[in-house]
Coordinates of C-alpha atoms and ligand atoms in Angstrom, one line a residue:
X1 CA 19.7 -4.8 13.0
X2 CA 23.2 -4.1 14.5
X3 CA 25.1 -2.8 11.6
X4 CA 24.7 0.5 10.4
X5 CA 22.6 0.4 6.9
X6 CA 24.8 1.4 4.1
X7 CA 21.8 3.2 2.6
X8 CA 19.9 6.2 4.3
X9 CA 16.1 6.3 3.9
X10 CA 14.7 9.7 3.7
X11 CA 11.5 10.0 4.9
X12 CA 8.5 12.0 3.4
X13 CA 5.4 10.8 5.4
X14 CA 2.1 11.0 3.5
X15 CA 0.6 14.5 3.9
X16 CA -3.0 12.9 4.2
X17 CA -3.0 9.5 5.8
X18 CA -5.7 7.4 5.9
X19 CA -8.0 8.3 8.9
X20 CA -8.3 5.7 11.8
X21 CA -12.3 5.5 11.3
X22 CA -11.4 4.8 7.3
X23 CA -8.8 2.0 8.3
X24 CA -10.9 0.1 10.9
X25 CA -13.6 -0.3 8.1
X26 CA -11.0 -1.5 5.6
X27 CA -9.4 -3.6 8.2
X28 CA -12.7 -5.3 8.8
X29 CA -12.5 -7.3 5.6
X30 CA -9.5 -6.6 3.8
X31 CA -9.3 -9.8 1.6
X32 CA -6.0 -10.5 -0.3
X33 CA -4.1 -7.7 -2.4
X34 CA -7.0 -5.4 -2.7
X35 CA -6.1 -2.7 -0.4
X36 CA -2.5 -1.0 0.4
X37 CA -1.1 1.1 3.4
X38 CA -0.2 4.9 3.1
X39 CA 3.2 4.4 2.2
X40 CA 6.2 2.9 0.1
X41 CA 9.8 2.4 0.1
X42 CA 11.7 3.2 -3.1
X43 CA 15.5 2.7 -3.8
X44 CA 16.9 3.5 -7.4
X45 CA 19.9 1.9 -8.8
X46 CA 22.2 3.6 -11.5
X47 CA 24.7 1.8 -13.2
X48 CA 28.4 3.2 -11.8
X49 CA 26.3 4.9 -9.0
X50 CA 25.0 1.7 -7.1
X51 CA 21.9 1.8 -4.7
X52 CA 20.7 5.7 -4.1
X53 CA 18.0 8.0 -3.3
X54 CA 16.3 5.7 -0.7
X55 CA 13.1 7.0 0.6
X56 CA 9.8 6.3 2.3
X57 CA 7.1 8.2 0.9
X58 CA 3.3 8.1 0.2
X59 CA 2.3 5.4 -1.9
X60 CA 1.5 6.7 -5.2
X61 CA 1.6 5.7 -9.0
X62 CA 5.2 5.4 -10.6
X63 CA 5.5 7.6 -13.7
X64 CA 6.8 5.6 -16.2
X65 CA 8.3 6.0 -19.9
X66 CA 6.4 3.5 -22.4
X67 CA 9.9 2.4 -23.5
X68 CA 10.8 1.5 -20.0
X69 CA 12.4 -1.8 -20.2
X70 CA 10.6 -3.6 -17.8
X71 CA 7.4 -3.3 -20.2
X72 CA 8.9 -5.1 -23.3
X73 CA 11.4 -7.5 -21.8
X74 CA 9.9 -8.3 -18.1
X75 CA 13.2 -7.8 -16.4
X76 CA 11.3 -7.9 -12.9
X77 CA 11.6 -9.9 -9.7
X78 CA 9.6 -9.8 -6.5
X79 CA 9.4 -11.4 -2.9
X80 CA 6.6 -11.9 -0.5
X81 CA 6.5 -12.0 3.3
X82 CA 4.2 -11.0 6.0
X83 CA 4.6 -9.1 9.3
X84 CA 2.4 -10.1 12.2
X85 CA 1.1 -8.4 15.3
X86 CA 2.3 -10.0 18.7
X87 CA 0.2 -10.3 21.6
X88 CA 2.6 -7.5 23.3
X89 CA 1.6 -4.9 20.6
X90 CA 4.7 -5.7 18.7
X91 CA 5.3 -6.5 15.3
X92 CA 7.7 -9.3 13.7
X93 CA 8.4 -10.8 10.2
X94 CA 9.1 -14.3 9.4
X95 CA 12.5 -15.2 8.1
X96 CA 13.0 -11.8 6.3
X97 CA 16.7 -12.8 5.5
X98 CA 15.6 -15.5 3.7
X99 CA 13.7 -13.4 1.6
X100 CA 16.7 -11.1 1.0
X101 CA 19.0 -13.9 0.0
X102 CA 16.5 -15.5 -2.2
X103 CA 16.0 -12.0 -3.9
X104 CA 19.8 -11.8 -4.7
X105 CA 19.5 -15.2 -6.3
X106 CA 16.5 -13.9 -8.6
X107 CA 18.2 -11.0 -9.4
X108 CA 21.5 -13.0 -10.3
X109 CA 19.6 -15.1 -12.8
X110 CA 17.7 -12.3 -14.3
X111 CA 20.9 -10.3 -14.8
X112 CA 19.9 -7.6 -12.3
X113 CA 22.4 -5.9 -9.4
X114 CA 22.2 -7.4 -6.0
X115 CA 20.6 -5.4 -3.4
X116 CA 22.5 -6.1 -0.2
X117 CA 20.5 -8.2 2.5
X118 CA 21.0 -5.6 5.1
X119 CA 19.1 -2.8 2.8
X120 CA 16.3 -5.1 1.9
X121 CA 15.7 -6.0 5.4
X122 CA 15.8 -2.3 6.5
X123 CA 13.3 -1.4 3.9
X124 CA 11.0 -3.8 5.4
X125 CA 11.4 -2.6 9.0
X126 CA 11.1 0.9 7.8
X127 CA 8.1 0.1 6.1
X128 CA 6.1 -1.8 8.8
X129 CA 7.0 0.8 11.7
X130 CA 5.9 3.6 9.6
X131 CA 2.4 1.7 8.7
X132 CA 2.3 -0.1 12.0
X133 CA -1.5 0.9 12.4
X134 CA -2.1 -1.1 9.4
X135 CA -1.2 -4.6 10.7
X136 CA -4.4 -6.5 11.4
X137 CA -5.2 -8.0 14.5
X138 CA -6.3 -11.8 15.0
X139 CA -5.7 -14.3 12.1
X140 CA -4.8 -11.2 9.8
X141 CA -1.4 -10.1 8.7
X142 CA 0.6 -7.3 6.7
X143 CA 1.6 -8.7 3.2
X144 CA 4.8 -7.1 2.2
X145 CA 5.6 -6.8 -1.2
X146 CA 9.7 -6.1 -2.3
X147 CA 10.1 -5.8 -6.2
X148 CA 12.4 -4.7 -8.6
X149 CA 12.3 -3.8 -12.1
X150 CA 14.4 -2.7 -14.8
X151 CA 13.7 1.0 -15.5
X152 CA 16.0 2.2 -18.3
X153 CA 14.2 3.8 -21.1
X154 CA 15.9 1.8 -24.0
X155 CA 14.4 -0.7 -26.4
X156 CA 17.8 -2.4 -27.0
X157 CA 17.7 -6.2 -25.8
X158 CA 20.3 -6.1 -22.8
X159 CA 20.4 -5.8 -18.9
X160 CA 18.7 -2.7 -18.1
X161 CA 21.4 0.1 -16.6
X162 CA 18.6 1.3 -14.1
X163 CA 16.6 -0.2 -11.7
X164 CA 13.7 0.4 -9.1
X165 CA 13.3 -1.4 -5.7
X166 CA 10.0 -0.8 -4.1
X167 CA 8.3 -2.2 -1.3
X168 CA 4.7 -1.9 -0.8
X169 CA 2.4 -3.4 1.9
X170 CA -1.3 -4.9 2.0
X171 CA -3.2 -5.7 4.9
X172 CA -4.6 -9.5 4.4
X173 CA -7.0 -11.6 5.7
X174 CA -7.3 -15.3 4.7
X175 CA -5.8 -16.1 1.1
X176 CA -8.6 -18.7 0.1
X177 CA -12.2 -17.4 0.4
X178 CA -13.1 -20.8 1.6
X179 CA -11.5 -20.5 4.6
X180 CA -9.7 -23.7 6.1
X181 CA -11.4 -26.3 3.8
X182 CA -9.5 -28.1 1.2
X183 CA -9.0 -26.9 -2.5
X184 CA -9.4 -28.7 -5.4
X185 CA -6.5 -28.8 -8.1
X186 CA -6.2 -29.0 -11.7
X187 CA -3.1 -30.9 -13.1
X188 CA -1.7 -29.5 -16.5
X189 CA -0.4 -32.1 -18.4
X190 CA 0.1 -29.9 -21.4
X191 CA 1.3 -26.5 -20.3
X192 CA 4.1 -26.2 -18.1
X193 CA 5.6 -23.6 -15.8
X194 CA 9.4 -24.1 -15.9
X195 CA 12.1 -25.9 -17.9
X196 CA 15.5 -27.2 -17.0
X197 CA 17.7 -23.9 -17.4
X198 CA 15.1 -21.6 -17.2
X199 CA 13.8 -19.5 -14.4
X200 CA 11.9 -21.6 -12.4
X201 CA 13.7 -21.3 -9.2
X202 CA 13.6 -17.5 -9.6
X203 CA 10.8 -15.5 -8.0
X204 CA 10.0 -13.5 -11.3
X205 CA 6.8 -12.1 -12.7
X206 CA 7.6 -14.1 -15.8
X207 CA 6.9 -17.2 -14.3
X208 CA 3.6 -16.1 -13.3
X209 CA 2.8 -14.8 -16.8
X210 CA 3.6 -18.2 -18.1
X211 CA 1.2 -19.9 -15.4
X212 CA -1.7 -17.9 -15.9
X213 CA -3.2 -19.8 -19.0
X214 CA -3.2 -23.1 -17.1
X215 CA -4.7 -21.2 -14.2
X216 CA -7.3 -20.5 -16.4
X217 CA -7.9 -23.9 -17.3
X218 CA -7.9 -25.1 -13.8
X219 CA -10.8 -22.6 -13.3
X220 CA -12.7 -23.9 -16.3
X221 CA -12.6 -27.4 -14.3
X222 CA -13.8 -25.8 -11.3
X223 CA -10.6 -26.1 -9.4
X224 CA -8.9 -23.2 -7.2
X225 CA -5.1 -24.1 -8.3
X226 CA -2.9 -25.6 -10.8
X227 CA -0.6 -28.4 -10.3
X228 CA 2.4 -28.2 -12.7
X229 CA 4.4 -31.3 -13.8
X230 CA 7.9 -31.3 -15.3
X231 CA 8.5 -29.9 -18.5
X232 CA 10.6 -32.9 -19.9
X233 CA 8.7 -35.6 -19.2
X234 CA 5.3 -34.4 -18.2
X235 CA 5.4 -36.8 -15.3
X236 CA 7.0 -35.6 -12.3
X237 CA 5.0 -33.2 -9.8
X238 CA 6.6 -30.1 -9.7
X239 CA 4.7 -27.4 -7.7
X240 CA 1.5 -25.0 -7.9
X241 CA 1.6 -22.1 -9.8
X242 CA 2.5 -20.4 -6.4
X243 CA 2.9 -22.9 -4.0
X244 CA 5.1 -26.0 -3.2
X245 CA 3.3 -29.3 -2.4
X246 CA 3.9 -32.1 0.3
X247 CA 2.5 -35.4 0.7
X248 CA 1.5 -37.3 3.7
X249 CA 1.7 -41.3 3.7
X250 CA -0.3 -43.7 5.9
X251 CA 2.8 -44.4 8.2
X252 CA 3.3 -40.5 9.0
X253 CA 6.1 -40.0 6.7
X254 CA 6.2 -37.2 4.1
X255 CA 7.6 -36.3 0.5
X256 CA 8.2 -33.2 -1.3
X257 CA 9.6 -32.9 -4.8
X258 CA 13.5 -31.8 -4.5
X259 CA 14.7 -28.5 -5.6
X260 CA 16.5 -28.9 -9.1
X261 CA 16.2 -25.4 -10.5
X262 CA 12.8 -25.7 -12.1
X263 CA 11.0 -25.5 -8.7
X264 CA 10.9 -22.4 -6.5
X265 CA 12.6 -22.7 -3.3
X266 CA 9.8 -21.6 -1.1
X267 CA 10.6 -20.3 2.8
X268 CA 7.7 -21.9 3.7
X269 CA 8.5 -25.4 2.3
X270 CA 12.0 -25.2 4.1
X271 CA 10.4 -24.3 7.5
X272 CA 8.0 -27.4 6.8
X273 CA 11.1 -29.6 6.5
X274 CA 12.8 -28.2 9.4
X275 CA 9.5 -28.5 11.7
X276 CA 8.7 -32.1 10.4
X277 CA 12.4 -33.2 11.3
X278 CA 11.9 -31.6 14.8
X279 CA 8.7 -33.5 15.1
X280 CA 10.7 -36.8 14.1
X281 CA 8.5 -37.2 10.9
X282 CA 10.8 -39.0 8.0
X283 CA 10.6 -36.7 5.2
X284 CA 12.2 -37.3 1.9
X285 CA 13.1 -34.7 -1.2
X286 CA 12.0 -37.0 -4.0
X287 CA 10.6 -37.1 -7.3
X288 CA 6.8 -38.1 -7.4
X289 CA 4.8 -39.2 -10.4
X290 CA 1.7 -38.0 -10.9
X291 CA 0.4 -41.5 -11.8
X292 CA 2.0 -42.6 -8.4
X293 CA 0.0 -39.9 -6.7
X294 CA -3.4 -41.1 -8.1
X295 CA -2.3 -45.0 -7.3
X296 CA -1.4 -44.1 -3.9
X297 CA -4.4 -42.2 -3.2
X298 CA -6.6 -44.9 -4.5
X299 CA -4.8 -47.6 -2.4
X300 CA -4.9 -45.5 0.7
X301 CA -1.0 -45.4 1.1
X302 CA -1.6 -41.6 0.6
X303 CA -3.3 -40.0 3.2
X304 CA -3.0 -36.3 3.0
X305 CA -1.6 -33.4 0.5
X306 CA -1.1 -30.1 1.0
X307 CA 0.4 -26.9 -0.7
X308 CA 2.5 -24.4 1.3
X309 CA 3.8 -20.8 0.8
X310 CA 3.6 -17.3 2.6
X311 CA 0.3 -16.2 1.2
X312 CA -2.0 -19.2 2.0
X313 CA 0.5 -20.8 5.0
X314 CA -0.6 -24.5 4.7
X315 CA -3.5 -25.6 2.6
X316 CA -5.0 -29.0 2.1
X317 CA -5.7 -30.4 -1.2
X318 CA -8.8 -32.5 -1.1
X319 CA -9.7 -33.4 -4.8
X320 CA -7.5 -33.5 -8.0
X321 CA -8.7 -33.4 -11.4
X322 CA -7.2 -33.9 -14.5
X323 CA -8.1 -34.7 -18.3
X324 CA -7.3 -38.6 -17.4
X325 CA -10.2 -38.2 -14.6
X326 CA -10.4 -37.1 -11.1
X327 CA -9.6 -38.4 -7.7
X328 CA -10.0 -37.7 -3.9
X329 CA -7.3 -37.6 -1.3
X330 CA -8.4 -39.1 2.1
X331 CA -11.8 -38.0 2.9
X332 CA -11.4 -34.7 0.8
X333 CA -10.8 -32.3 3.8
X334 CA -7.9 -31.3 5.5
X335 CA -6.0 -34.3 7.5
X336 CA -4.5 -34.6 11.1
X337 CA -0.8 -33.9 10.0
X338 CA -1.4 -31.2 7.8
X339 CA -3.2 -29.4 10.5
X340 CA -0.8 -30.3 13.0
X341 CA 2.2 -28.7 11.1
X342 CA 0.4 -25.8 10.2
X343 CA -0.5 -25.0 13.8
X344 CA 3.2 -25.5 14.9
X345 CA 4.3 -23.0 12.0
X346 CA 1.6 -20.4 12.8
X347 CA 2.6 -20.6 16.5
X348 CA 6.0 -20.0 15.5
X349 CA 5.4 -17.1 13.3
X350 CA 2.9 -15.3 15.9
X351 CA 5.4 -15.8 18.7
X352 CA 3.2 -18.0 20.7
X353 CA 5.4 -20.6 20.5
X354 CA 9.3 -20.9 21.1
X355 CA 11.5 -20.3 18.1
X356 CA 14.4 -22.9 18.2
X357 CA 15.6 -21.9 14.7
X358 CA 15.6 -18.1 15.0
X359 CA 13.2 -17.7 12.3
X360 CA 11.3 -14.8 14.0
X361 CA 12.7 -11.2 13.4
X362 CA 11.3 -8.6 15.6
X363 CA 10.5 -5.0 14.1
X364 CA 9.3 -3.1 17.2
Ligands
LIG1 C1 6.7 -17.6 -3.7 C2 6.4 -18.9 -4.3 C3 6.2 -20.2 -3.5 C4 6.3 -20.2 -2.0 O1 7.4 -19.7 -1.7 P1 7.3 -18.9 -0.1 O2 8.5 -18.7 0.2 O3 6.9 -20.2 0.9 O4 6.5 -18.1 0.1 C5 6.0 -21.5 -4.2 N1 6.1 -21.4 -5.5 C6 6.2 -20.2 -6.5 C7 6.3 -20.5 -7.7 C8 6.6 -18.9 -6.0 O5 6.4 -18.1 -6.3

């Protein structure tokens, strides 16, 4: 970054970091979100004082008063992005500035202070640099989790006057256990995730809390993921619990539901829209009804459906289940266009293809 950061980071490296032998063993099969690197970034916010006390320290539990506001009123937001190892031994992140901007929008919706974009990206850079040996080789990546929560000790209902911004990192392999095969989804026709005027477009923990019961219902029906419909008519497909959704038709054109405040504006979604347009694929942002999805799958008009997000990149959806019965998409496996878009995106993310949109941010 060219401009100096308005926040100075104090470094307290881990006194007894993980040994290279231990780390090698951990990185052999990290799973998703189970293991963490040695460090974290912490920045405090206090009303009247602003952002201060930025430090990079050993990852450790956070002492918390039981009256901390977040534990009662869920004033919390987060982000998720990945750092990748490049062929030349360096490291890159994918569109971190977009995460910084979305974090600001989430903060605004949850009545939280705005963290300057530069500070957000600097914090990520610092953590990736200090924990550089934790970035897996091959298909793996270092998942970065910036988050902010209300830390004021007060039970009154109001925006907190104190916050903590923290970044932790987790080396990850593949998100789904069944690697590369299509997932099955449960369409939730009763429980919804986000209502007009609510927090659906903000990346806040509360949205996830609200999605878990439907996710459990999906699990009971043998599905890996849940698809949410709109909260007003229970008719229009919105997104999954943590991923956006795309439909591919037999003429090669694509459709994804439009952002309207109830859908999370995914950076993977935006990247797929741009890549599709680069490849001269007609892609529309239009409402799509659950009934239409079923009818189009049956008639053969619909060829593929995939979910997309940072954690799982592009994941084909093979089977759709609901209380009105099941249906299969295409041959029930991955589709040609899904695979093509997925590799186009991964090649850019890993610096193996040109980056015409300037999405890749080099850390070192
Ligand atoms: C994070 C998230 C996504 C995907 O966003 P990306 O920026 O592509 O990772 C989609 N839906 C929800 C609800 C999310 O929280």
